[in-house]
Short mmCIF file of C-alpha atoms in Angstrom, two decimals:
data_model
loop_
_atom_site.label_atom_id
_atom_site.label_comp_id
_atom_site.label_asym_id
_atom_site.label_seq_id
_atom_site.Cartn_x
_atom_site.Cartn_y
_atom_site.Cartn_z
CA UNK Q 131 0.00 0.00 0.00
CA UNK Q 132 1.23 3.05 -0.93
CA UNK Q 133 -0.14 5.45 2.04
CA UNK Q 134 3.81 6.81 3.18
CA UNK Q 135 4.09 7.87 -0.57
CA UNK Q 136 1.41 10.23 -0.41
CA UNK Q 137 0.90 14.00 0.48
CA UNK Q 138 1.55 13.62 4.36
CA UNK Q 139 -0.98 16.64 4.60
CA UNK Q 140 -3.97 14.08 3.70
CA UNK Q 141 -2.51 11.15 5.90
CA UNK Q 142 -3.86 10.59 9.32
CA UNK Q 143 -3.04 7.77 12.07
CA UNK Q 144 -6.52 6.35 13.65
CA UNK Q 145 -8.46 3.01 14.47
CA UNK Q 146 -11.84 2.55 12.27
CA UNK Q 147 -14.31 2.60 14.48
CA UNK Q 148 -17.17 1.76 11.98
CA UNK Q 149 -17.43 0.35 8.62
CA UNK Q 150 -21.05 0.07 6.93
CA UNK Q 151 -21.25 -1.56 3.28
CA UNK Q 152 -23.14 1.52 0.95
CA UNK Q 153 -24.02 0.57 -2.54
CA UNK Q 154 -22.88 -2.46 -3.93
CA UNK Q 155 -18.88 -2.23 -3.55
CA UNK Q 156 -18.32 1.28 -1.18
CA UNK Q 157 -17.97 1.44 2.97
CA UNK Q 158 -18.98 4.66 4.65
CA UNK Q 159 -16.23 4.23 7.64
CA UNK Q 160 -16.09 5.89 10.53
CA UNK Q 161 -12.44 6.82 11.86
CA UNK Q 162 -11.17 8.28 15.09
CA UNK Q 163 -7.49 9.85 14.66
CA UNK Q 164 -4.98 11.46 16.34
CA UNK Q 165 -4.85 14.22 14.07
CA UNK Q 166 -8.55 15.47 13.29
CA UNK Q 167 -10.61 13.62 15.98
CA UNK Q 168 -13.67 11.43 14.85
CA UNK Q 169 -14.36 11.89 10.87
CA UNK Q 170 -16.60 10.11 8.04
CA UNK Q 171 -15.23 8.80 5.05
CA UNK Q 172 -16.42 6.67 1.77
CA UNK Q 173 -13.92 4.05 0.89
CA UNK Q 174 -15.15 3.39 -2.69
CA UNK Q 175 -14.72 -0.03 -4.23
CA UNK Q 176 -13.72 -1.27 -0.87
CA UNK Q 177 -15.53 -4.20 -1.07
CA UNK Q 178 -13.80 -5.59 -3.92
CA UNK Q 179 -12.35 -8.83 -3.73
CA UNK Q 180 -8.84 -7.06 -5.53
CA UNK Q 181 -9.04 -3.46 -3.42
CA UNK Q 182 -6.33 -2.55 -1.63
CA UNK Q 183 -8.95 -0.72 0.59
CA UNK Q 184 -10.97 -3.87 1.87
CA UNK Q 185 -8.14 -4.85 5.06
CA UNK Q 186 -7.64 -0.85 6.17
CA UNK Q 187 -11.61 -0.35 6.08
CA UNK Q 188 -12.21 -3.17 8.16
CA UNK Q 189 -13.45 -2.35 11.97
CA UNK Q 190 -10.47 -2.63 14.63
CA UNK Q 191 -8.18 -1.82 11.98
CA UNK Q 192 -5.25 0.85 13.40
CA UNK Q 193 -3.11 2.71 10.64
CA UNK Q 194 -2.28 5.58 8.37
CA UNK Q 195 -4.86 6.48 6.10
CA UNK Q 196 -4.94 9.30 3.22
CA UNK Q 197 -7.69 10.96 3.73
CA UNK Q 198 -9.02 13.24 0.52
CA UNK Q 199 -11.78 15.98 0.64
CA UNK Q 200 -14.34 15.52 -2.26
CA UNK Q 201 -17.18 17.94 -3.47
CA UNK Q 202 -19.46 16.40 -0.43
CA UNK Q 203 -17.71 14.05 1.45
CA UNK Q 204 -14.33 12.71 2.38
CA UNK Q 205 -12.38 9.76 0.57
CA UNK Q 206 -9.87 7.27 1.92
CA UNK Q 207 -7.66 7.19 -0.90
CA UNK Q 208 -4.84 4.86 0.26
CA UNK Q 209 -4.14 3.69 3.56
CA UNK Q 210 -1.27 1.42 5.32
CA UNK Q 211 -2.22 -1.10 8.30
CA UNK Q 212 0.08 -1.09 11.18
CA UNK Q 213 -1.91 -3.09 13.47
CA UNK Q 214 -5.30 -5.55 12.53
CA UNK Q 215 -5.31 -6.98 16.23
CA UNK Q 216 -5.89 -10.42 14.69
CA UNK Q 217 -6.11 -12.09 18.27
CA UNK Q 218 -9.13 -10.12 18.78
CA UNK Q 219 -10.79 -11.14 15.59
CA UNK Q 220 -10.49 -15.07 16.15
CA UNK Q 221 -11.77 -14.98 19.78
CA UNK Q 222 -15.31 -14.30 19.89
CA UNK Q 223 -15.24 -12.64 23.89
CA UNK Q 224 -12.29 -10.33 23.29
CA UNK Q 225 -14.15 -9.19 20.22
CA UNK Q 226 -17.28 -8.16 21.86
CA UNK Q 227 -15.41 -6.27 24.12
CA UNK Q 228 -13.41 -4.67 21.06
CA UNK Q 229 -16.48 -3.74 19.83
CA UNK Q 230 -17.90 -2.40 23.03
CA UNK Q 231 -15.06 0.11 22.91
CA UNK Q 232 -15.45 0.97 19.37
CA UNK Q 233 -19.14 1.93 20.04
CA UNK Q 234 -18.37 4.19 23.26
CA UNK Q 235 -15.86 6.27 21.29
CA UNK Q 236 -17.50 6.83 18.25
CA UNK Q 237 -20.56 7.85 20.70
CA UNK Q 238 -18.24 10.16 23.20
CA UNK Q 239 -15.70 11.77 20.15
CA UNK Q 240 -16.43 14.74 18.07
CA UNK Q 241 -15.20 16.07 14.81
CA UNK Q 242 -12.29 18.68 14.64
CA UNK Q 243 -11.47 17.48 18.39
CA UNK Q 244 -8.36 16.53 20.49
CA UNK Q 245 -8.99 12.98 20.77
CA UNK Q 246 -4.90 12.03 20.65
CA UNK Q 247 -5.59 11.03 24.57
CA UNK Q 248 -8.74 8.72 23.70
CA UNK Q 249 -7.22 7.06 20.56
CA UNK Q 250 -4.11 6.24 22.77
CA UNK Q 251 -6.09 4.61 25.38
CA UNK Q 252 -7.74 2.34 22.79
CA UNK Q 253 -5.30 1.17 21.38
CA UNK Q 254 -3.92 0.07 24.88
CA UNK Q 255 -7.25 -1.37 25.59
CA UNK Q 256 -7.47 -3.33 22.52
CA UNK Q 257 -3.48 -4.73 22.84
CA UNK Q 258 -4.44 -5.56 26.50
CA UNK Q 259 -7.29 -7.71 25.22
CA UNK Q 260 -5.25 -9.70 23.32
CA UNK Q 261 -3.09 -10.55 26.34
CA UNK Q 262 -4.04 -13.28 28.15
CA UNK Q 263 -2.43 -12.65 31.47
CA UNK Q 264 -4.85 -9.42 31.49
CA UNK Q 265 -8.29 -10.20 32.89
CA UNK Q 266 -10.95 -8.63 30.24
CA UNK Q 267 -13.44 -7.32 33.02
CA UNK Q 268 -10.05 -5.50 34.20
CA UNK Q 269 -9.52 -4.08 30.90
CA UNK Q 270 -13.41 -2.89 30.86
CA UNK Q 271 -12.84 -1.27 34.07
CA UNK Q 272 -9.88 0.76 32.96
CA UNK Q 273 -11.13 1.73 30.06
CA UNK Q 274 -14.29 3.13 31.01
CA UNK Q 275 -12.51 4.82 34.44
CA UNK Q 276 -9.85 6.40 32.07
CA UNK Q 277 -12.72 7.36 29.61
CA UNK Q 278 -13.99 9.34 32.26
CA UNK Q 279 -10.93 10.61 33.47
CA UNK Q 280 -9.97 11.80 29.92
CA UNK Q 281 -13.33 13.69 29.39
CA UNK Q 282 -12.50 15.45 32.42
CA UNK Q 283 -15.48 14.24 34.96
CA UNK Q 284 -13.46 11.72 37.17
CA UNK Q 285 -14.52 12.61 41.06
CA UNK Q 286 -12.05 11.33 43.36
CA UNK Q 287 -13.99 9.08 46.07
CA UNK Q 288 -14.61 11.67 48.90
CA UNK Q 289 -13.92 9.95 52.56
CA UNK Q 290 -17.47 8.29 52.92
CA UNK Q 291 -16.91 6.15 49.39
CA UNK Q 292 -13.52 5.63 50.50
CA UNK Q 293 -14.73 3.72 53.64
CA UNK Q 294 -16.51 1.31 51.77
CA UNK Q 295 -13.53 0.58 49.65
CA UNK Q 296 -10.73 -1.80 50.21
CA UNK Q 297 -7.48 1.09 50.55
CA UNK Q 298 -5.89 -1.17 47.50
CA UNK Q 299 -8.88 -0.79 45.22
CA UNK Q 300 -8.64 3.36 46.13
CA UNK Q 301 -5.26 3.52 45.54
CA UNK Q 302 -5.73 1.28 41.80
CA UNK Q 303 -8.69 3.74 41.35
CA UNK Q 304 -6.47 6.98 41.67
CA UNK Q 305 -3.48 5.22 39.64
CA UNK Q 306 -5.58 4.74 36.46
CA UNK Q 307 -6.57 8.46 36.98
CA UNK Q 308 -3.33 9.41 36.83
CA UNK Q 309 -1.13 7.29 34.71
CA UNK Q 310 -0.37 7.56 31.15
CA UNK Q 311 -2.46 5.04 28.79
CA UNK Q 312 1.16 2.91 28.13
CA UNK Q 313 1.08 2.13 31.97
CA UNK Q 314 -2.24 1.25 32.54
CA UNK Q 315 -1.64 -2.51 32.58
CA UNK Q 316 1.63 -2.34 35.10
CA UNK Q 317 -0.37 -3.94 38.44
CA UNK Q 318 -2.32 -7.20 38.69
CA UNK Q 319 -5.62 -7.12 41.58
CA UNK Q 320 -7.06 -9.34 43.99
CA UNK Q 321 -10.39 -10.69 42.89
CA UNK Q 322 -11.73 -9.01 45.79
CA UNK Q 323 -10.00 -5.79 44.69
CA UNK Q 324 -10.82 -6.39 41.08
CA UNK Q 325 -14.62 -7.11 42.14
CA UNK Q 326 -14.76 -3.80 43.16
CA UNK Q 327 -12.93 -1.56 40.68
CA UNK Q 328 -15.45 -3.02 38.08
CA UNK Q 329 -18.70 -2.01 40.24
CA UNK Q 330 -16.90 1.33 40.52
CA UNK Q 331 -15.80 2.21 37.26
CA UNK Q 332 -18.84 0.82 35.77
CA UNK Q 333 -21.15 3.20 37.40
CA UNK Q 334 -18.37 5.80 36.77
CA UNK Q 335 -18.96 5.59 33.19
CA UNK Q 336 -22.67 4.28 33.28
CA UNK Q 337 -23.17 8.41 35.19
CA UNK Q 338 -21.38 9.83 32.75
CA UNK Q 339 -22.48 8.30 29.38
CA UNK Q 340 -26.11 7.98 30.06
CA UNK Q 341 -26.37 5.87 26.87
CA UNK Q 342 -27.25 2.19 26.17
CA UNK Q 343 -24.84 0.59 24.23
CA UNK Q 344 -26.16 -2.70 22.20
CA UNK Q 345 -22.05 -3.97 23.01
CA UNK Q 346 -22.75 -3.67 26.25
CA UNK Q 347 -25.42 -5.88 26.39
CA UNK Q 348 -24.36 -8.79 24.53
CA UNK Q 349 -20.62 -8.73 27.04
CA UNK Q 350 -23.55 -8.54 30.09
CA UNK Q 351 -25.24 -11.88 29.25
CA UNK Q 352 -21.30 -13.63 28.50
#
């Protein structure tokens, strides 16, 4: 593919977070990217058996894509996988929990926004997924906590919350606030400790999305 070749002014680095067939051969996809936040695009002839278009268009995929402004809409003209997360794709759990955080970004992100921070963090979620040392109801929990945290509407539990808490779920609570994406996955938790974090950063995010998420429901009845 022949992405690095073109006019690094069109090229962008992002995950797809949606990919919808249109016509008979074209995807309307859905990208969030470091550079421009969350924008639309039509990958024409993507669907194709021969297009080099039909990999990079896919949902989950992370790379560079040329992005090209038409008369009404933009065009992914060439793009360049760097990472497909196969591991998610052949195991149906991690997958539903890939696409659980593919639906609460493209729901949270906006156009023309900094979303660097948020595209960071899933790509950490979605490499943690894959690991499987890495409990997946821990990875939930961090990413929707740091979701939160990121949108700027993290509370710190006051002193009555706190009592309630084990002081080791607290302390994991304040170190996902505060660490950078790449470190997220440093610490392993008691089940006990674990057990908690989830109830926590589940209602955490549940406050501050105020959205049902069909993803969501199909990981619930796992």
């Amino acid at each position: 593919m022949g992405a690095a070749n073109s006019n690094p002014d069109d090229a962008v680095n992002g995950i797809v977070l949606k990919s919808t067939p249109v016509g008979e051969y074209d995807r309307r996809v859905v990208l969030l990217t470091a550079e421009r936040g969350k924008i639309s695009c039509f990958a024409r002839g993507a669907r194709r058996q021969n297009s080099h278009l039909m990999g990079p268009s896919t949902e989950m995929t992370f790379g560079r894509f040329v992005i090209r402004s038409g008369k009404s809409s933009n065009v992914m003209a060439d793009a360049e996988i760097v990472n497909y997360f196969g591991g998610l794709r052949s195991d149906m759990d991690a997958c539903f929990y890939g696409m659980y955080f593919l639906e609460v970004m493209d729901y949270i992100t906006r156009e023309n926004n900094d979303e660097a921070m948020l595209l960071k963090l899933l790509y950490v979620c979605l490499r943690a997924l894959e690991k499987p040392s890495v409990p997946r109801t821990l990875v939930r929990a961090v990413f929707e906590l740091k979701c939160v945290v990121i949108e700027g509407e993290f509370r710190e539990p006051d002193d009555r919350t706190r009592q309630k808490l084990l002081p080791d779920t607290v302390y994991a609570m304040l170190f996902i606030a505060s660490a950078p994406p790449e470190k997220l996955f440093s610490f392993t938790l008691s089940d006990e400790v674990l057990s908690e974090l989830v109830r926590f950063s589940r209602k955490a995010a549940s406050d501050y999305f105020r959205h049902s998420f069909k993803s969501a429901e199909l990981l619930d009845v796992l």
